[in-house]
Amino acid sequence: MSKFYARRRVSILAALTGLIASAALFNSPSASAALPTPVSATTARTYLASLTVATEDRTGYNRDLFPHWITQSGTCNTREVVLKRDGTNVVQDSACAATSGSWYSVYEGATWTAASDLDIDHLVPLAEAWDSGADSWTTARRQSFANDLTRPQLIAVTDNVNQSKGDQDPATWMPSRTAYRCTYVRAWVQVKYYYGLSVDSAEKSALTSYLASC
């Protein structure tokens, strides 16, 4: 074989290899997104040390005081934006509702293919925020908290797991999937710090313990 044909063959093989690699990349499922990455454990420990410790008071709490699932863009509300962000190969209809896709629930490790099986968890629950200082906020600030896509506050998880969590803090509830607990407490502390919310003594003790092993 002449050098010209040898070089031509190598070039053709290289081009075909590149095309195959590109096709594989294009056809591979996109990686599942998640809530914004929380601060490091070191930063979370610093934040936690600065939080006010106070007894919780739920007097006057009403979920409706936190307007949530507001329109974010076009016809898409906050829930639909998070479902799209946290899922893989999510298809939405003209009303922005997810019609197909898959979702991995990081709290317990289950995978779902129906959006109806997912809740959008407020990582720091609305009632917990109220107990910790949000009772003095304006409605506009409570709305921002309930629809916060910038901080690690909203995440798509299995509905019955989210319902079992309810309004509990880390002193009484943590994700059953231990690999996610460090992320969870880092996110919890970041949200509380950003919004100037307090912690109660049992909550601070639990957070301190979990962060120590991060």
PDB file of N, CA and C in Angstrom, residues 84-165:
ATOM      1  N   LYS A  84     -38.059  19.879  35.276  1.00  0.00           N
ATOM      2  CA  LYS A  84     -37.212  19.871  34.083  1.00  0.00           C
ATOM      3  C   LYS A  84     -35.741  19.831  34.475  1.00  0.00           C
ATOM      4  N   ARG A  85     -35.369  20.634  35.453  1.00  0.00           N
ATOM      5  CA  ARG A  85     -33.975  20.712  35.889  1.00  0.00           C
ATOM      6  C   ARG A  85     -33.481  19.408  36.492  1.00  0.00           C
ATOM      7  N   ASP A  86     -34.309  18.776  37.309  1.00  0.00           N
ATOM      8  CA  ASP A  86     -33.870  17.609  38.068  1.00  0.00           C
ATOM      9  C   ASP A  86     -34.076  16.283  37.354  1.00  0.00           C
ATOM     10  N   GLY A  87     -34.721  16.303  36.200  1.00  0.00           N
ATOM     11  CA  GLY A  87     -34.988  15.057  35.489  1.00  0.00           C
ATOM     12  C   GLY A  87     -34.014  14.791  34.357  1.00  0.00           C
ATOM     13  N   THR A  88     -34.159  13.643  33.762  1.00  0.00           N
ATOM     14  CA  THR A  88     -33.367  13.241  32.599  1.00  0.00           C
ATOM     15  C   THR A  88     -34.305  13.030  31.418  1.00  0.00           C
ATOM     16  N   ASN A  89     -33.954  13.613  30.267  1.00  0.00           N
ATOM     17  CA  ASN A  89     -34.760  13.489  29.043  1.00  0.00           C
ATOM     18  C   ASN A  89     -36.220  13.897  29.275  1.00  0.00           C
ATOM     19  N   VAL A  90     -36.418  14.988  29.968  1.00  0.00           N
ATOM     20  CA  VAL A  90     -37.770  15.444  30.275  1.00  0.00           C
ATOM     21  C   VAL A  90     -38.382  16.128  29.059  1.00  0.00           C
ATOM     22  N   VAL A  91     -39.590  15.695  28.703  1.00  0.00           N
ATOM     23  CA  VAL A  91     -40.353  16.308  27.614  1.00  0.00           C
ATOM     24  C   VAL A  91     -41.537  17.040  28.232  1.00  0.00           C
ATOM     25  N   GLN A  92     -41.746  18.283  27.808  1.00  0.00           N
ATOM     26  CA  GLN A  92     -42.852  19.080  28.324  1.00  0.00           C
ATOM     27  C   GLN A  92     -43.814  19.434  27.195  1.00  0.00           C
ATOM     28  N   ASP A  93     -45.103  19.560  27.540  1.00  0.00           N
ATOM     29  CA  ASP A  93     -46.085  19.950  26.531  1.00  0.00           C
ATOM     30  C   ASP A  93     -46.156  21.474  26.441  1.00  0.00           C
ATOM     31  N   SER A  94     -47.098  21.979  25.637  1.00  0.00           N
ATOM     32  CA  SER A  94     -47.190  23.421  25.412  1.00  0.00           C
ATOM     33  C   SER A  94     -47.542  24.193  26.675  1.00  0.00           C
ATOM     34  N   ALA A  95     -48.093  23.491  27.674  1.00  0.00           N
ATOM     35  CA  ALA A  95     -48.430  24.129  28.944  1.00  0.00           C
ATOM     36  C   ALA A  95     -47.306  23.981  29.959  1.00  0.00           C
ATOM     37  N   CYS A  96     -46.169  23.415  29.527  1.00  0.00           N
ATOM     38  CA  CYS A  96     -44.961  23.220  30.338  1.00  0.00           C
ATOM     39  C   CYS A  96     -45.067  22.024  31.291  1.00  0.00           C
ATOM     40  N   ALA A  97     -46.127  21.246  31.215  1.00  0.00           N
ATOM     41  CA  ALA A  97     -46.258  20.057  32.057  1.00  0.00           C
ATOM     42  C   ALA A  97     -45.357  18.946  31.518  1.00  0.00           C
ATOM     43  N   ALA A  98     -44.651  18.257  32.416  1.00  0.00           N
ATOM     44  CA  ALA A  98     -43.769  17.156  32.012  1.00  0.00           C
ATOM     45  C   ALA A  98     -44.605  15.953  31.577  1.00  0.00           C
ATOM     46  N   THR A  99     -44.421  15.513  30.346  1.00  0.00           N
ATOM     47  CA  THR A  99     -45.176  14.371  29.822  1.00  0.00           C
ATOM     48  C   THR A  99     -44.367  13.085  29.821  1.00  0.00           C
ATOM     49  N   SER A 100     -43.059  13.200  29.901  1.00  0.00           N
ATOM     50  CA  SER A 100     -42.212  12.012  30.002  1.00  0.00           C
ATOM     51  C   SER A 100     -40.850  12.425  30.534  1.00  0.00           C
ATOM     52  N   GLY A 101     -40.075  11.424  30.917  1.00  0.00           N
ATOM     53  CA  GLY A 101     -38.754  11.662  31.479  1.00  0.00           C
ATOM     54  C   GLY A 101     -38.491  10.688  32.611  1.00  0.00           C
ATOM     55  N   SER A 102     -37.376  10.847  33.291  1.00  0.00           N
ATOM     56  CA  SER A 102     -37.105  10.023  34.472  1.00  0.00           C
ATOM     57  C   SER A 102     -36.473  10.911  35.536  1.00  0.00           C
ATOM     58  N   TRP A 103     -36.741  10.555  36.784  1.00  0.00           N
ATOM     59  CA  TRP A 103     -36.279  11.340  37.915  1.00  0.00           C
ATOM     60  C   TRP A 103     -35.711  10.416  38.983  1.00  0.00           C
ATOM     61  N   TYR A 104     -34.525  10.762  39.453  1.00  0.00           N
ATOM     62  CA  TYR A 104     -33.874  10.003  40.525  1.00  0.00           C
ATOM     63  C   TYR A 104     -34.044  10.779  41.817  1.00  0.00           C
ATOM     64  N   SER A 105     -34.715  10.186  42.790  1.00  0.00           N
ATOM     65  CA  SER A 105     -34.954  10.834  44.071  1.00  0.00           C
ATOM     66  C   SER A 105     -33.756  10.602  44.985  1.00  0.00           C
ATOM     67  N   VAL A 106     -32.998  11.650  45.244  1.00  0.00           N
ATOM     68  CA  VAL A 106     -31.744  11.509  45.981  1.00  0.00           C
ATOM     69  C   VAL A 106     -31.949  11.181  47.453  1.00  0.00           C
ATOM     70  N   TYR A 107     -33.139  11.404  47.982  1.00  0.00           N
ATOM     71  CA  TYR A 107     -33.375  11.147  49.404  1.00  0.00           C
ATOM     72  C   TYR A 107     -33.311   9.668  49.738  1.00  0.00           C
ATOM     73  N   GLU A 108     -33.876   8.823  48.833  1.00  0.00           N
ATOM     74  CA  GLU A 108     -33.889   7.387  49.133  1.00  0.00           C
ATOM     75  C   GLU A 108     -33.402   6.525  47.978  1.00  0.00           C
ATOM     76  N   GLY A 109     -33.108   7.127  46.831  1.00  0.00           N
ATOM     77  CA  GLY A 109     -32.510   6.386  45.728  1.00  0.00           C
ATOM     78  C   GLY A 109     -33.475   5.725  44.765  1.00  0.00           C
ATOM     79  N   ALA A 110     -34.728   6.155  44.737  1.00  0.00           N
ATOM     80  CA  ALA A 110     -35.706   5.583  43.809  1.00  0.00           C
ATOM     81  C   ALA A 110     -35.720   6.373  42.499  1.00  0.00           C
ATOM     82  N   THR A 111     -36.056   5.693  41.400  1.00  0.00           N
ATOM     83  CA  THR A 111     -36.181   6.348  40.096  1.00  0.00           C
ATOM     84  C   THR A 111     -37.627   6.243  39.622  1.00  0.00           C
ATOM     85  N   TRP A 112     -38.146   7.347  39.097  1.00  0.00           N
ATOM     86  CA  TRP A 112     -39.541   7.413  38.654  1.00  0.00           C
ATOM     87  C   TRP A 112     -39.630   7.910  37.220  1.00  0.00           C
ATOM     88  N   THR A 113     -40.688   7.486  36.514  1.00  0.00           N
ATOM     89  CA  THR A 113     -40.881   7.923  35.136  1.00  0.00           C
ATOM     90  C   THR A 113     -42.190   8.682  34.954  1.00  0.00           C
ATOM     91  N   ALA A 114     -42.876   8.975  36.023  1.00  0.00           N
ATOM     92  CA  ALA A 114     -44.099   9.780  35.976  1.00  0.00           C
ATOM     93  C   ALA A 114     -43.933  10.976  36.892  1.00  0.00           C
ATOM     94  N   ALA A 115     -44.142  12.172  36.344  1.00  0.00           N
ATOM     95  CA  ALA A 115     -43.975  13.389  37.141  1.00  0.00           C
ATOM     96  C   ALA A 115     -44.921  13.415  38.330  1.00  0.00           C
ATOM     97  N   SER A 116     -46.045  12.719  38.216  1.00  0.00           N
ATOM     98  CA  SER A 116     -47.019  12.706  39.310  1.00  0.00           C
ATOM     99  C   SER A 116     -46.494  12.002  40.558  1.00  0.00           C
ATOM    100  N   ASP A 117     -45.405  11.237  40.406  1.00  0.00           N
ATOM    101  CA  ASP A 117     -44.802  10.553  41.558  1.00  0.00           C
ATOM    102  C   ASP A 117     -43.830  11.448  42.321  1.00  0.00           C
ATOM    103  N   LEU A 118     -43.631  12.675  41.835  1.00  0.00           N
ATOM    104  CA  LEU A 118     -42.654  13.577  42.436  1.00  0.00           C
ATOM    105  C   LEU A 118     -43.329  14.764  43.123  1.00  0.00           C
ATOM    106  N   ASP A 119     -42.770  15.134  44.258  1.00  0.00           N
ATOM    107  CA  ASP A 119     -43.080  16.406  44.897  1.00  0.00           C
ATOM    108  C   ASP A 119     -41.853  17.295  44.758  1.00  0.00           C
ATOM    109  N   ILE A 120     -42.063  18.591  44.805  1.00  0.00           N
ATOM    110  CA  ILE A 120     -40.932  19.517  44.908  1.00  0.00           C
ATOM    111  C   ILE A 120     -40.786  19.856  46.381  1.00  0.00           C
ATOM    112  N   ASP A 121     -39.720  19.385  46.973  1.00  0.00           N
ATOM    113  CA  ASP A 121     -39.492  19.603  48.406  1.00  0.00           C
ATOM    114  C   ASP A 121     -38.887  20.973  48.651  1.00  0.00           C
ATOM    115  N   HIS A 122     -39.462  21.695  49.603  1.00  0.00           N
ATOM    116  CA  HIS A 122     -38.771  22.854  50.170  1.00  0.00           C
ATOM    117  C   HIS A 122     -37.805  22.272  51.190  1.00  0.00           C
ATOM    118  N   LEU A 123     -36.525  22.277  50.862  1.00  0.00           N
ATOM    119  CA  LEU A 123     -35.550  21.613  51.730  1.00  0.00           C
ATOM    120  C   LEU A 123     -35.674  22.127  53.164  1.00  0.00           C
ATOM    121  N   VAL A 124     -35.683  23.435  53.336  1.00  0.00           N
ATOM    122  CA  VAL A 124     -36.098  24.016  54.622  1.00  0.00           C
ATOM    123  C   VAL A 124     -37.590  24.269  54.495  1.00  0.00           C
ATOM    124  N   PRO A 125     -38.418  23.486  55.179  1.00  0.00           N
ATOM    125  CA  PRO A 125     -39.875  23.580  54.992  1.00  0.00           C
ATOM    126  C   PRO A 125     -40.423  24.968  55.301  1.00  0.00           C
ATOM    127  N   LEU A 126     -41.563  25.276  54.692  1.00  0.00           N
ATOM    128  CA  LEU A 126     -42.179  26.585  54.890  1.00  0.00           C
ATOM    129  C   LEU A 126     -42.526  26.815  56.358  1.00  0.00           C
ATOM    130  N   ALA A 127     -43.092  25.791  57.001  1.00  0.00           N
ATOM    131  CA  ALA A 127     -43.449  25.932  58.423  1.00  0.00           C
ATOM    132  C   ALA A 127     -42.206  26.120  59.279  1.00  0.00           C
ATOM    133  N   GLU A 128     -41.125  25.432  58.938  1.00  0.00           N
ATOM    134  CA  GLU A 128     -39.866  25.589  59.668  1.00  0.00           C
ATOM    135  C   GLU A 128     -39.341  27.006  59.517  1.00  0.00           C
ATOM    136  N   ALA A 129     -39.455  27.546  58.310  1.00  0.00           N
ATOM    137  CA  ALA A 129     -39.016  28.928  58.088  1.00  0.00           C
ATOM    138  C   ALA A 129     -39.851  29.895  58.923  1.00  0.00           C
ATOM    139  N   TRP A 130     -41.163  29.668  58.955  1.00  0.00           N
ATOM    140  CA  TRP A 130     -42.046  30.515  59.759  1.00  0.00           C
ATOM    141  C   TRP A 130     -41.621  30.498  61.230  1.00  0.00           C
ATOM    142  N   ASP A 131     -41.379  29.298  61.736  1.00  0.00           N
ATOM    143  CA  ASP A 131     -40.954  29.127  63.134  1.00  0.00           C
ATOM    144  C   ASP A 131     -39.638  29.842  63.422  1.00  0.00           C
ATOM    145  N   SER A 132     -38.823  30.003  62.387  1.00  0.00           N
ATOM    146  CA  SER A 132     -37.441  30.463  62.567  1.00  0.00           C
ATOM    147  C   SER A 132     -37.226  31.926  62.198  1.00  0.00           C
ATOM    148  N   GLY A 133     -38.319  32.648  61.934  1.00  0.00           N
ATOM    149  CA  GLY A 133     -38.164  34.072  61.639  1.00  0.00           C
ATOM    150  C   GLY A 133     -38.970  34.611  60.476  1.00  0.00           C
ATOM    151  N   ALA A 134     -39.482  33.726  59.608  1.00  0.00           N
ATOM    152  CA  ALA A 134     -40.218  34.198  58.434  1.00  0.00           C
ATOM    153  C   ALA A 134     -41.570  34.796  58.785  1.00  0.00           C
ATOM    154  N   ASP A 135     -41.997  34.616  60.042  1.00  0.00           N
ATOM    155  CA  ASP A 135     -43.260  35.223  60.464  1.00  0.00           C
ATOM    156  C   ASP A 135     -43.197  36.750  60.432  1.00  0.00           C
ATOM    157  N   SER A 136     -41.988  37.294  60.442  1.00  0.00           N
ATOM    158  CA  SER A 136     -41.837  38.753  60.414  1.00  0.00           C
ATOM    159  C   SER A 136     -41.549  39.285  59.005  1.00  0.00           C
ATOM    160  N   TRP A 137     -41.474  38.400  58.029  1.00  0.00           N
ATOM    161  CA  TRP A 137     -41.172  38.820  56.659  1.00  0.00           C
ATOM    162  C   TRP A 137     -42.386  39.427  55.970  1.00  0.00           C
ATOM    163  N   THR A 138     -42.106  40.123  54.871  1.00  0.00           N
ATOM    164  CA  THR A 138     -43.171  40.554  53.971  1.00  0.00           C
ATOM    165  C   THR A 138     -43.621  39.360  53.135  1.00  0.00           C
ATOM    166  N   THR A 139     -44.803  39.460  52.562  1.00  0.00           N
ATOM    167  CA  THR A 139     -45.290  38.390  51.686  1.00  0.00           C
ATOM    168  C   THR A 139     -44.354  38.202  50.495  1.00  0.00           C
ATOM    169  N   ALA A 140     -43.806  39.297  49.989  1.00  0.00           N
ATOM    170  CA  ALA A 140     -42.889  39.210  48.843  1.00  0.00           C
ATOM    171  C   ALA A 140     -41.655  38.387  49.181  1.00  0.00           C
ATOM    172  N   ARG A 141     -41.124  38.558  50.391  1.00  0.00           N
ATOM    173  CA  ARG A 141     -39.933  37.784  50.780  1.00  0.00           C
ATOM    174  C   ARG A 141     -40.305  36.319  50.992  1.00  0.00           C
ATOM    175  N   ARG A 142     -41.460  36.064  51.558  1.00  0.00           N
ATOM    176  CA  ARG A 142     -41.886  34.673  51.726  1.00  0.00           C
ATOM    177  C   ARG A 142     -42.093  34.018  50.362  1.00  0.00           C
ATOM    178  N   GLN A 143     -42.593  34.776  49.401  1.00  0.00           N
ATOM    179  CA  GLN A 143     -42.754  34.234  48.048  1.00  0.00           C
ATOM    180  C   GLN A 143     -41.400  33.903  47.429  1.00  0.00           C
ATOM    181  N   SER A 144     -40.424  34.777  47.617  1.00  0.00           N
ATOM    182  CA  SER A 144     -39.078  34.518  47.088  1.00  0.00           C
ATOM    183  C   SER A 144     -38.485  33.254  47.700  1.00  0.00           C
ATOM    184  N   PHE A 145     -38.673  33.090  49.003  1.00  0.00           N
ATOM    185  CA  PHE A 145     -38.182  31.902  49.698  1.00  0.00           C
ATOM    186  C   PHE A 145     -38.833  30.631  49.152  1.00  0.00           C
ATOM    187  N   ALA A 146     -40.134  30.679  48.942  1.00  0.00           N
ATOM    188  CA  ALA A 146     -40.890  29.493  48.518  1.00  0.00           C
ATOM    189  C   ALA A 146     -40.642  29.108  47.067  1.00  0.00           C
ATOM    190  N   ASN A 147     -40.020  30.001  46.299  1.00  0.00           N
ATOM    191  CA  ASN A 147     -39.778  29.743  44.870  1.00  0.00           C
ATOM    192  C   ASN A 147     -38.312  29.940  44.503  1.00  0.00           C
ATOM    193  N   ASP A 148     -37.420  29.784  45.469  1.00  0.00           N
ATOM    194  CA  ASP A 148     -36.005  30.099  45.283  1.00  0.00           C
ATOM    195  C   ASP A 148     -35.291  29.034  44.448  1.00  0.00           C
ATOM    196  N   LEU A 149     -34.928  29.407  43.226  1.00  0.00           N
ATOM    197  CA  LEU A 149     -34.212  28.501  42.328  1.00  0.00           C
ATOM    198  C   LEU A 149     -32.702  28.733  42.371  1.00  0.00           C
ATOM    199  N   THR A 150     -32.267  29.733  43.115  1.00  0.00           N
ATOM    200  CA  THR A 150     -30.846  30.087  43.168  1.00  0.00           C
ATOM    201  C   THR A 150     -30.128  29.392  44.308  1.00  0.00           C
ATOM    202  N   ARG A 151     -30.726  29.392  45.485  1.00  0.00           N
ATOM    203  CA  ARG A 151     -30.173  28.670  46.623  1.00  0.00           C
ATOM    204  C   ARG A 151     -30.568  27.188  46.543  1.00  0.00           C
ATOM    205  N   PRO A 152     -29.886  26.312  47.311  1.00  0.00           N
ATOM    206  CA  PRO A 152     -30.233  24.873  47.294  1.00  0.00           C
ATOM    207  C   PRO A 152     -31.454  24.589  48.168  1.00  0.00           C
ATOM    208  N   GLN A 153     -32.619  25.076  47.735  1.00  0.00           N
ATOM    209  CA  GLN A 153     -33.827  25.033  48.546  1.00  0.00           C
ATOM    210  C   GLN A 153     -34.936  24.176  47.947  1.00  0.00           C
ATOM    211  N   LEU A 154     -34.915  23.954  46.632  1.00  0.00           N
ATOM    212  CA  LEU A 154     -35.983  23.199  45.975  1.00  0.00           C
ATOM    213  C   LEU A 154     -35.405  21.993  45.249  1.00  0.00           C
ATOM    214  N   ILE A 155     -36.050  20.824  45.421  1.00  0.00           N
ATOM    215  CA  ILE A 155     -35.557  19.613  44.777  1.00  0.00           C
ATOM    216  C   ILE A 155     -36.709  18.638  44.552  1.00  0.00           C
ATOM    217  N   ALA A 156     -36.686  17.961  43.402  1.00  0.00           N
ATOM    218  CA  ALA A 156     -37.726  16.979  43.072  1.00  0.00           C
ATOM    219  C   ALA A 156     -37.396  15.648  43.742  1.00  0.00           C
ATOM    220  N   VAL A 157     -38.325  15.161  44.563  1.00  0.00           N
ATOM    221  CA  VAL A 157     -38.136  13.900  45.289  1.00  0.00           C
ATOM    222  C   VAL A 157     -39.431  13.104  45.304  1.00  0.00           C
ATOM    223  N   THR A 158     -39.346  11.849  45.694  1.00  0.00           N
ATOM    224  CA  THR A 158     -40.520  10.978  45.787  1.00  0.00           C
ATOM    225  C   THR A 158     -41.583  11.611  46.684  1.00  0.00           C
ATOM    226  N   ASP A 159     -42.826  11.621  46.194  1.00  0.00           N
ATOM    227  CA  ASP A 159     -43.874  12.343  46.917  1.00  0.00           C
ATOM    228  C   ASP A 159     -44.104  11.824  48.336  1.00  0.00           C
ATOM    229  N   ASN A 160     -44.201  10.490  48.506  1.00  0.00           N
ATOM    230  CA  ASN A 160     -44.502  10.004  49.866  1.00  0.00           C
ATOM    231  C   ASN A 160     -43.322  10.182  50.819  1.00  0.00           C
ATOM    232  N   VAL A 161     -42.094  10.241  50.288  1.00  0.00           N
ATOM    233  CA  VAL A 161     -40.929  10.518  51.123  1.00  0.00           C
ATOM    234  C   VAL A 161     -40.984  11.969  51.592  1.00  0.00           C
ATOM    235  N   ASN A 162     -41.315  12.855  50.665  1.00  0.00           N
ATOM    236  CA  ASN A 162     -41.446  14.263  51.034  1.00  0.00           C
ATOM    237  C   ASN A 162     -42.559  14.465  52.061  1.00  0.00           C
ATOM    238  N   GLN A 163     -43.639  13.728  51.904  1.00  0.00           N
ATOM    239  CA  GLN A 163     -44.755  13.856  52.842  1.00  0.00           C
ATOM    240  C   GLN A 163     -44.396  13.298  54.213  1.00  0.00           C
ATOM    241  N   SER A 164     -43.548  12.267  54.239  1.00  0.00           N
ATOM    242  CA  SER A 164     -43.117  11.725  55.534  1.00  0.00           C
ATOM    243  C   SER A 164     -42.170  12.695  56.235  1.00  0.00           C
ATOM    244  N   LYS A 165     -41.416  13.457  55.466  1.00  0.00           N
ATOM    245  CA  LYS A 165     -40.549  14.490  56.038  1.00  0.00           C
ATOM    246  C   LYS A 165     -41.403  15.603  56.651  1.00  0.00           C
TER     247      LYS A 165
END
